[in-house]
XYZ file of C-alpha atoms in Angstrom:
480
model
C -14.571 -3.957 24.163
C -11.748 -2.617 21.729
C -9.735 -4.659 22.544
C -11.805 -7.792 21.655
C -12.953 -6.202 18.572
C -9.509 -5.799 17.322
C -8.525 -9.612 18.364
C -11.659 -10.926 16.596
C -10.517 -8.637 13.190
C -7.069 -10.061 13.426
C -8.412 -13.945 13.888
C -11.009 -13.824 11.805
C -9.277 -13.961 8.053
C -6.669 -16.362 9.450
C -9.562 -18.619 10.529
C -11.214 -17.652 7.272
C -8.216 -19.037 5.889
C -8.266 -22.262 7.026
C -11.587 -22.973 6.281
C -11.014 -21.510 2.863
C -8.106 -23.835 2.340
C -10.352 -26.830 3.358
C -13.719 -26.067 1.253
C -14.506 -27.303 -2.215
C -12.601 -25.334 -4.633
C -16.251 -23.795 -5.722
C -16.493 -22.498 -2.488
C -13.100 -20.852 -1.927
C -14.025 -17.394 -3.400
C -17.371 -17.272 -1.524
C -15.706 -17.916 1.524
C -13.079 -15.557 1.234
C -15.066 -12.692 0.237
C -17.232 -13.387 3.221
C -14.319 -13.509 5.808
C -12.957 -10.092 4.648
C -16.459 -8.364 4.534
C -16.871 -9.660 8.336
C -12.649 -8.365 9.206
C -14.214 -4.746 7.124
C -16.865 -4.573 9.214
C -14.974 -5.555 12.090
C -12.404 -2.411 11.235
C -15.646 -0.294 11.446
C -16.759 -1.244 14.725
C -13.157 -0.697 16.523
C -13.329 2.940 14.740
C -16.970 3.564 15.826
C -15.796 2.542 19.456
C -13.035 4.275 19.162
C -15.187 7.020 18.377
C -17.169 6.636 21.332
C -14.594 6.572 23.985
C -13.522 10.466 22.667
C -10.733 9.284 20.331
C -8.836 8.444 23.158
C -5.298 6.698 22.376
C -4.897 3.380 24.256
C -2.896 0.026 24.182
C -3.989 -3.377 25.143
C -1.239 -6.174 26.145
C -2.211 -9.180 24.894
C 1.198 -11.217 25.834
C 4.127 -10.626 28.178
C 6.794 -12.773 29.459
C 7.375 -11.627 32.634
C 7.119 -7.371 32.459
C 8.596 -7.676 29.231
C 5.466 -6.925 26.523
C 5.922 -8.995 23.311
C 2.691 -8.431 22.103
C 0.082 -5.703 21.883
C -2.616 -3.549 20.220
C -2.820 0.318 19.636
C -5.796 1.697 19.017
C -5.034 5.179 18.142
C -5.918 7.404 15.096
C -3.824 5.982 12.542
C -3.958 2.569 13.547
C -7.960 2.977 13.195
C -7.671 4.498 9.941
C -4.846 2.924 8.131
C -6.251 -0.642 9.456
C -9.497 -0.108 7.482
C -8.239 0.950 4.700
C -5.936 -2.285 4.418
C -8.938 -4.938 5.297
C -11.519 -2.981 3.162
C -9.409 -3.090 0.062
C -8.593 -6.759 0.770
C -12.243 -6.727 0.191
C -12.554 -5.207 -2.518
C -9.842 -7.246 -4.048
C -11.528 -10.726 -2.926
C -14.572 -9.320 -4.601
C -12.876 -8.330 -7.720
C -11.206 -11.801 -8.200
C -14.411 -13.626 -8.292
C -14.859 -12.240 -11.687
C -10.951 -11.653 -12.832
C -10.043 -15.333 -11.520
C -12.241 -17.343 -14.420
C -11.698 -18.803 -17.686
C -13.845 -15.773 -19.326
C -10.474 -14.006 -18.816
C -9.011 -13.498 -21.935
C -5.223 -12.813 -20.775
C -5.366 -15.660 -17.969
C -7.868 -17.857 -18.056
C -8.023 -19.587 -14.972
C -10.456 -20.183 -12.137
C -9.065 -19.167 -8.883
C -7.623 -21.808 -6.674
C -8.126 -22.150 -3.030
C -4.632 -21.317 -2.542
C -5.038 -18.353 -4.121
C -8.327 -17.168 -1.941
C -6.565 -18.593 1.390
C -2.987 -16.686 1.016
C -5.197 -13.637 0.525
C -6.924 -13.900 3.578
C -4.006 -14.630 5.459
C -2.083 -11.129 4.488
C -5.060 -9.634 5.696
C -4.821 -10.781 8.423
C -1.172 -9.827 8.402
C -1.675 -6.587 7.556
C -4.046 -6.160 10.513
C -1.510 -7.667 12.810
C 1.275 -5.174 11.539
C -1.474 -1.669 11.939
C -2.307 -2.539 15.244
C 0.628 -3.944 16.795
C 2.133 -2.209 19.868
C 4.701 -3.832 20.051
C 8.130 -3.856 17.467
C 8.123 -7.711 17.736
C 4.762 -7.838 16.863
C 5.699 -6.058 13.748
C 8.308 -8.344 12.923
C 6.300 -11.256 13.116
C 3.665 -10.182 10.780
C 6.515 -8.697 8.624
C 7.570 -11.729 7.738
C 4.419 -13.256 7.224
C 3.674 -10.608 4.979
C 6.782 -11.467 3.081
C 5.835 -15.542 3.356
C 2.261 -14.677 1.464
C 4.179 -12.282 -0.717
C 6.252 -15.341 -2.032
C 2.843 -17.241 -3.061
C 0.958 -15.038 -4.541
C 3.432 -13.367 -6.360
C 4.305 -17.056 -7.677
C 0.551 -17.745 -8.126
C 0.792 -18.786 -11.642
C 3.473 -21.016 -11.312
C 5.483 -19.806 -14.633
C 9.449 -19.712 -14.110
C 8.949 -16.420 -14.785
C 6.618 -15.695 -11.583
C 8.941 -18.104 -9.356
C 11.861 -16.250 -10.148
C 9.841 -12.933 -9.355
C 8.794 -14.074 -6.016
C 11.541 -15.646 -4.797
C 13.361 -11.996 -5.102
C 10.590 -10.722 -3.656
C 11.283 -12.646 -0.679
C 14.776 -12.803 -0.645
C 14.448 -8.580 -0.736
C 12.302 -8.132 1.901
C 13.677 -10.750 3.699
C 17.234 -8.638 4.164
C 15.190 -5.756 4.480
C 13.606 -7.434 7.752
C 17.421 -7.853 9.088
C 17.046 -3.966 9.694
C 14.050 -4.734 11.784
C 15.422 -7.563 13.983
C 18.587 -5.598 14.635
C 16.135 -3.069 16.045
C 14.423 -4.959 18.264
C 17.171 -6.346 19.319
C 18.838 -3.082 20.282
C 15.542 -1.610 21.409
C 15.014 -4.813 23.986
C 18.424 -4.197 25.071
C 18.479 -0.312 25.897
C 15.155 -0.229 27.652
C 14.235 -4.210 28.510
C 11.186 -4.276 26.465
C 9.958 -4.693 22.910
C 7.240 -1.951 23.409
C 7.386 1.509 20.705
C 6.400 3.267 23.620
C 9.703 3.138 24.379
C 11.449 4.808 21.293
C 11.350 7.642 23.255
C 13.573 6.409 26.147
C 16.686 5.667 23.299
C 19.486 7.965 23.521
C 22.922 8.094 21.438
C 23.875 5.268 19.555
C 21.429 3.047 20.063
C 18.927 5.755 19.127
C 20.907 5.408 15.926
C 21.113 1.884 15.305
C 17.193 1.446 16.187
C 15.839 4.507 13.352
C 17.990 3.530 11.322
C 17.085 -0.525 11.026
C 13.569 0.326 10.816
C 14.510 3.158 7.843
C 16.136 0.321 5.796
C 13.538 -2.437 6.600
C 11.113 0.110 5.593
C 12.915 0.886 2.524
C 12.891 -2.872 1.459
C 9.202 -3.172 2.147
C 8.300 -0.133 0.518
C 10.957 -0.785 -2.945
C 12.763 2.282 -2.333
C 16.667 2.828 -3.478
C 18.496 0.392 -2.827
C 16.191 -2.468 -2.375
C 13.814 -1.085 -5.162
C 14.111 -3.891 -7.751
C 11.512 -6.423 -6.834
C 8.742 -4.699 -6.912
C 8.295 -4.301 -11.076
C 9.167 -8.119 -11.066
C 6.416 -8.617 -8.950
C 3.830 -7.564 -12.076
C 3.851 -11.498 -12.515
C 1.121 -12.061 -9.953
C -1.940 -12.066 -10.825
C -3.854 -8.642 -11.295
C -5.712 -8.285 -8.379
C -2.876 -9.336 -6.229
C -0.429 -6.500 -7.565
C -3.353 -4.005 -6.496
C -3.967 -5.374 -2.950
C 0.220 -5.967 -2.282
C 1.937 -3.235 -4.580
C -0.486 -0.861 -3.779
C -2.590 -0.905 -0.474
C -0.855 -3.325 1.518
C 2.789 -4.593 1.577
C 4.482 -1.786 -0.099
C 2.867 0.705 2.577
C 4.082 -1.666 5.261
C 7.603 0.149 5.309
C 6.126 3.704 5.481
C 3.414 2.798 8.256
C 6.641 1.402 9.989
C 8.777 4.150 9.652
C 5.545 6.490 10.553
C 4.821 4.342 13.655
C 8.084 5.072 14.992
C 8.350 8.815 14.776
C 5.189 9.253 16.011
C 5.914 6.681 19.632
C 9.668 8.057 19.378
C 8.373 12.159 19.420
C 12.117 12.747 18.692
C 13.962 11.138 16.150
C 17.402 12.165 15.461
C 17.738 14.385 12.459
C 20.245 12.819 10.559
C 17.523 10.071 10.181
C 15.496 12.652 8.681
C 18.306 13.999 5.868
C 18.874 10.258 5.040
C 15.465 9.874 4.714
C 14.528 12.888 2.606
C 18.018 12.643 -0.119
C 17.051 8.530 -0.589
C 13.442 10.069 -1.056
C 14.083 12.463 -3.434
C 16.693 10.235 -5.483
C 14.566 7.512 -5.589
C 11.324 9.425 -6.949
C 13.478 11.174 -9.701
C 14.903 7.574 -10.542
C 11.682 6.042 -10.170
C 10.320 8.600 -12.569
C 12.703 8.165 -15.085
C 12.799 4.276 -14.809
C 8.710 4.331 -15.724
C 8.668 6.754 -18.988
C 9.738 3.916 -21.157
C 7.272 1.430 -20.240
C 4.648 0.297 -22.629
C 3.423 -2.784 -20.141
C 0.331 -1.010 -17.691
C 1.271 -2.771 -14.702
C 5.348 -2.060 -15.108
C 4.479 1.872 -15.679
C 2.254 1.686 -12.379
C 5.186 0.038 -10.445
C 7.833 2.219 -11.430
C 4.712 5.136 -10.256
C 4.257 3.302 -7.089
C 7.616 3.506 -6.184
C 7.769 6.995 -6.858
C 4.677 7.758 -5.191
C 5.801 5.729 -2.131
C 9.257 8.409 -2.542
C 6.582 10.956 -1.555
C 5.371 9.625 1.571
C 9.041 8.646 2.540
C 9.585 12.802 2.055
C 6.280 13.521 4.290
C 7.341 11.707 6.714
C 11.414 12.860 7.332
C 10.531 16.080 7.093
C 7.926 15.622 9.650
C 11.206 14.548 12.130
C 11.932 18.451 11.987
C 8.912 19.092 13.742
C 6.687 19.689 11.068
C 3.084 18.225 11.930
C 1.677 18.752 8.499
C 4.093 16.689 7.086
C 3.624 13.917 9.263
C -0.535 14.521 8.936
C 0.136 14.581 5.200
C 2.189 11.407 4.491
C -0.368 9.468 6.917
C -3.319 10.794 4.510
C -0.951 9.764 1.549
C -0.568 6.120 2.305
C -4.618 6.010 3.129
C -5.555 7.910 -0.133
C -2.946 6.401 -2.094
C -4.368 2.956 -1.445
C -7.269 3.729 -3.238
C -6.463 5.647 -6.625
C -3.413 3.029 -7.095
C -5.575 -0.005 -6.652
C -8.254 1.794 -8.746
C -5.164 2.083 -11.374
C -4.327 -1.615 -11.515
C -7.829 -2.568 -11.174
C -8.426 -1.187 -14.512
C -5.365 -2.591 -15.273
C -6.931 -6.242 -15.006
C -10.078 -5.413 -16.238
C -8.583 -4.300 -19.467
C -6.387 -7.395 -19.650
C -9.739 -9.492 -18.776
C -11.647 -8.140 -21.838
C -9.084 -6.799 -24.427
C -6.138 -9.675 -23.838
C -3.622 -7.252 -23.029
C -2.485 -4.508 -21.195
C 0.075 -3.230 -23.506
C -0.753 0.531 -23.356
C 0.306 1.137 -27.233
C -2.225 -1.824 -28.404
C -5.411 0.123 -26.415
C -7.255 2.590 -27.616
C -10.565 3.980 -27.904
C -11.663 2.374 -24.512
C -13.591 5.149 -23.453
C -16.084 4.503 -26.550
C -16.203 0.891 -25.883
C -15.853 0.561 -22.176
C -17.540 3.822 -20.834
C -16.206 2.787 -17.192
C -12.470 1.386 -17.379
C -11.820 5.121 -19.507
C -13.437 6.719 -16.986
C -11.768 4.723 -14.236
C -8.178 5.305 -16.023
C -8.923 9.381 -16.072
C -10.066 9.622 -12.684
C -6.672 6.998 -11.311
C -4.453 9.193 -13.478
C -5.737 12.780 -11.438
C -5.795 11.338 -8.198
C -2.494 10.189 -8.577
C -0.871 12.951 -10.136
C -2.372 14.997 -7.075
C -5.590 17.137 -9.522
C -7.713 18.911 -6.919
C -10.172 17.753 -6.453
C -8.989 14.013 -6.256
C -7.586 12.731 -2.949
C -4.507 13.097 -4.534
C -4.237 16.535 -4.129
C -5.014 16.560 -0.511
C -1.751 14.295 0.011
C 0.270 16.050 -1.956
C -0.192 19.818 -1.174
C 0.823 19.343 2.712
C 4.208 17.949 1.691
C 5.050 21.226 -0.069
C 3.856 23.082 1.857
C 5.649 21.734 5.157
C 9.058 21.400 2.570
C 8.979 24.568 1.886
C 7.923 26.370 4.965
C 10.930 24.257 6.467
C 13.283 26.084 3.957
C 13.168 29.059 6.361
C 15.435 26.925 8.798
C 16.605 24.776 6.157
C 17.567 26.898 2.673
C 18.369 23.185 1.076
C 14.494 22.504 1.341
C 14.051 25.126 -1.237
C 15.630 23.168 -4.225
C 14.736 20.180 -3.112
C 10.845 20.990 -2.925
C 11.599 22.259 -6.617
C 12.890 19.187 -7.521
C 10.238 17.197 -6.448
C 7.378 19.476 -7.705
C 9.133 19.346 -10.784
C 8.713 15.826 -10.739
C 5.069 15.671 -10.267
C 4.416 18.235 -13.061
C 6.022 15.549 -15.060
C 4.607 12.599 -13.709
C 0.892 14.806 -14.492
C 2.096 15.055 -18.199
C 3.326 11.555 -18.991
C 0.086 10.530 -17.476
C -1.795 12.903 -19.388
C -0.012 11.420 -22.687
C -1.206 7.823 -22.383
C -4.672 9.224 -21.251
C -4.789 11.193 -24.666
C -3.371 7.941 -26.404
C -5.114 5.024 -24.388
C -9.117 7.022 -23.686
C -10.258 8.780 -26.786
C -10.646 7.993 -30.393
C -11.336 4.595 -32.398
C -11.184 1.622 -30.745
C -8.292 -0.452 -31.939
C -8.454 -3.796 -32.781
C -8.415 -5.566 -29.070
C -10.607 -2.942 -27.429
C -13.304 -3.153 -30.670
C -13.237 -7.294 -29.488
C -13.196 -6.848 -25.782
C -15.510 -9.019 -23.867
C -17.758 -7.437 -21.091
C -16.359 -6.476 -17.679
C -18.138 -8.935 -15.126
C -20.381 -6.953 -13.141
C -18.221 -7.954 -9.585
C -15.024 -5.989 -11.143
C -17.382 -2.944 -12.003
C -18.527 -2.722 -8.665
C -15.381 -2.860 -7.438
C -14.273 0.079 -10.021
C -17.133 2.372 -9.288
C -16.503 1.863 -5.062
C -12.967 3.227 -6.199
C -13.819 5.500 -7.882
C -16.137 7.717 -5.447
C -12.773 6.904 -3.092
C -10.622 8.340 -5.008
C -13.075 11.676 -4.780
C -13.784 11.131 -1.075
C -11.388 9.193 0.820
C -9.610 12.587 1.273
C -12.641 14.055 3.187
C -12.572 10.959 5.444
C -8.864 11.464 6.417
C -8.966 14.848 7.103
C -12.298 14.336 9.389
C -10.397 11.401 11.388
C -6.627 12.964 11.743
C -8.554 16.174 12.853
C-alpha cells in the first residue's frame, strides 16, 4: 500500500504538469493548485500508513538491472516528514500565485503563464522524487531536474537580468552535482550497487571520496561557501518562486542529502564532520555579514537563508560525532525552517503586490495599514531568529546544546558554539531593527497607497503563520 501511495505522490504533479502545460492559459493555475492539493494529501496518507504499520522503516525497489537497485523508495521518519513539508508548501505556493501572478500586482503585473504553473508542478514532483529516493542515483536524477526547473523559473520573467541569474543558477548547481556523480560512481564501484544502504559497507578511501562528493554537491545546492553566490541572484524570480526554491525546497536539497547519508552510512568519517562544521561556521559569519547592508527584502532574506542553512550544515556534522540531538535537531531545522522562511518571503511579495516595492527603507507603518503582512513580518522575524516560542527556537536550542556538550571531548566546540551564538544574537537584533523601522509608526507614502492583499495570499499568510507556532510540536511528535 505505501508503496503505491508514494508512486502515485511522485506521478501525480508530473502528470499534473502535462496537463497544466496543455490547458487554456485560464486554467493553468486551477489546475496546478489542484494537482499539488491531491500530491499534499497524498503525503498525508503515506504518513498515516506509515503510522499504522508502527513507524516501521522500509524500502520498496521499484527498478533494478539485474541485482543492481537503481531505483527505490524509503519510507522512514524523515522521508515522511520532510516529503510533506516540501509538497504542502508547493501548495501553498500554487495557491499564493493565483493572487500574486495578476495584473493587480503593482511591482509585476502579469498573469501567470502556463509555464510558470507547469515548472512548478514538476519540482514538486522533483522534490518528492529526491525525499523518498533509496537509492543515490535516484537522487541524482531528480537533482538535476531540480536544477533544470531551477533554470526556468528563476528566468520566469524573461529580463536579461533574470537569464543571467538563472543560468548561474544552473551552471552552480550543475558543478555542484559533479560531487554527486563522482559518488555514485565510487559508491557503485566499492559495493556493486547504487543503494544508501550501502554507505555503511565503504571503508578507506572510497569512504572518503563518497562523503565528501555528496558534502560539496550539498554545499552547491544548499549556497554554502564556496558555491554560495547564486542564490541572492536568484531574487529575480518571481516572489512566490524564491519562497518555494530558496526556502522550502531546492536549497534544503543539499542538507536532506548530506542528512540522508549519515543517517544510511551510521559512521561517517570525522574529518567529514570538521570540514563540515569550519565551512559551516565561516559561511554563517560571512553570510551574516554579507546581509546587514541590504536594503532589498528578498536580498536580506537570501543572505539569512544562507546563514540559516550554515546552521543545519552545523547540526548535522556534529551529529557525525555521535551526537543524536544534533542530527534530531538539524532534521527539525530544515522542516521548521521551511515554514517561517517562506512565511518571510511571502510577505515579501505581498508587500511588493500592494505597496510596489520591497525596498525595506521605503516601508513603513505597515502594521497600521496592513494589520496581517506586520504581523506576518514579526512573527517570520522570531521564528527565524530562534524566539521561544516560535519553531525557531526548537531548531536552534538542540544545536547548542549538542555543540557544546561535545566540547567535553572536543574543547574547540566551546568557541565555536560562542561564535555561532554570537551570531544569532546578532542576526535577532538586525532583525529586530528593520521590525522597529518597517512595523510601527506612520505609514509612508507606498504603504498609505497600497492596494489590498488578495484574499488567496492571506490565506496562505495566516496557514504560515500558525506553522511557524506549531510546526515545531509536529516534528518533535514524529522524530519521537
Amino acid at each position: 500500500m505505501m508503496e503505491n501511495i508514494a508512486l502515485t505522490t511522485l506521478l501525480l504533479p508530473f502528470i499534473g504538469a502535462l496537463i497544466t502545460a496543455c490547458a487554456p492559459k485560464r486554467y493553468a493555475k486551477w489546475l496546478c493548485t489542484f494537482f499539488a492539493l491531491i500530491a499534499t494529501l497524498g503525503t498525508l496518507a503515506l504518513g498515516w500508513q506509515y503510522w499504522l504499520h508502527d513507524k516501521a522503516d522500509v524500502t520498496y525497489t521499484l527498478h533494478s538491472y539485474g541485482t543492481v537497485e537503481l531505483f527505490g523508495f524509503t519510507i522512514d521518519r524523515i522521508s515522511t516528514l520532510i516529503v510533506f513539508a516540501v509538497v504542502f508548501l508547493g501548495f501553498l505556493v500554487s495557491l499564493y500565485s493565483t493572487g500574486y501572478l495578476t495584473v493587480g500586482n503593482k511591482e509585476h503585473p502579469h498573469e501567470g503563464s502556463n509555464r510558470y504553473y507547469a515548472f512548478l508542478l514538476i519540482f514538486i514532483g522533483a522534490m518528492v522524487g529526491l525525499v523518498l529516493s533509496s537509492t543515490i542515483l535516484g537522487q541524482l536524477l531528480f537533482f538535476e531536474i531540480t536544477g533544470g526547473c531551477s533554470w526556468a523559473l528563476i528566468g520566469y520573467y524573461q529580463t536579461p537580468k533574470s537569464q543571467r541569474s538563472a543560468m548561474k543558477a544552473l551552471l552552480i548547481t550543475h558543478v555542484a552535482s559533479i560531487g554527486l556523480y563522482l559518488a555514485a560512481a565510487t559508491l557503485f564501484l566499492n559495493t556493486g550497487t547504487f543503494a544508501l544502504s550501502a554507505l555503511a559497507n565503504l571503508h578507506g578511501s572510497a569512504s572518503y571520496i563518497v562523503f565528501g562528493g555528496i558534502l560539496f554537491a550539498a554545499w552547491g545546492k544548499s549556497a554554502q561557501l564556496p558555491l554560495q553566490a547564486w542564490l541572492p541572484d536568484a531574487m529575480e524570480a518571481p516572489t512566490p518562486i524564491s519562497a518555494y526554491l530558496h526556502a522550502a525546497s531546492m536549497v534544503k536539497v543539499g542538507v536532506y542529502i548530506f542528512a540522508r547519508a549519515i543517517l544510511s552510512a551510521g559512521e561517517v568519517p570525522h574529518i567529514i564532520g570538521w570540514i563540515g562544521i569550519v565551512m559551516a561556521t565561516i559561511t554563517l559569519i560571512y553570510g551574516f555579514l554579507m546581509y546587514l547592508p541590504q536594503k532589498d527584502m528578498k536580498r536580506l532574506l537570501a543572505w539569512s537563508t544562507i546563514t540559516q542553512l550554515s546552521y543545519i550544515f552545523l547540526a548535522l556534522s556534529l551529529s557525525i560525532f555521535g551526537s543524536k540531538l544534533a542530527f534530531e535537531g538539524g532534521v527539525a531545522y530544515i522542516f521548521n525552517h521551511a515554514f517561517a522562511k517562506s512565511l518571510f518571503f511571502l510577505i515579501a511579495g505581498a508587500l511588493s503586490y500592494s505597496c510596489g516595492t520591497r525596498m525595506l527603507p521605503r516601508l513603513k507603518g505597515v502594521l497600521k495599514k496592513m494589520p496581517l503582512l506586520g504581523i506576518g513580518f514579526c512573527v517570520a522575524a522570531l521564528a527565524i531568529t530562534g524566539v521561544p516560542p516560535f519553531n525557531g527556537f526548537f531548531s536552534k536550542f538542540p544545536i547548542f546544546a549538542a555543540g557544546f556538550a561535545l566540547s567535553h571531548e572536543f574543547w574547540v566546540m566551546t568557541p565555536l558554539m560562542v561564535l555561532v551564538l554570537i551570531e544569532s544574537v546578532a542576526s535577532f537584533a538586525w532583525f529586530i531593527y528593520w521590525f522597529g523601522r518597517v512595523i510601527p509608526g506612520t505609514p509612508s507614502e507606498e504603504v498609505a497607497q497600497a492596494a489590498p492583499v488578495p484574499l488567496a495570499m492571506r490565506i496562505v499568510l495566516v496557514v504560515l503563520i500558525a506553522m511557524s507556532v506549531f510546526s515545531s510540536f509536529i516534528a518533535v511528535a514524529w522524530l519521537g
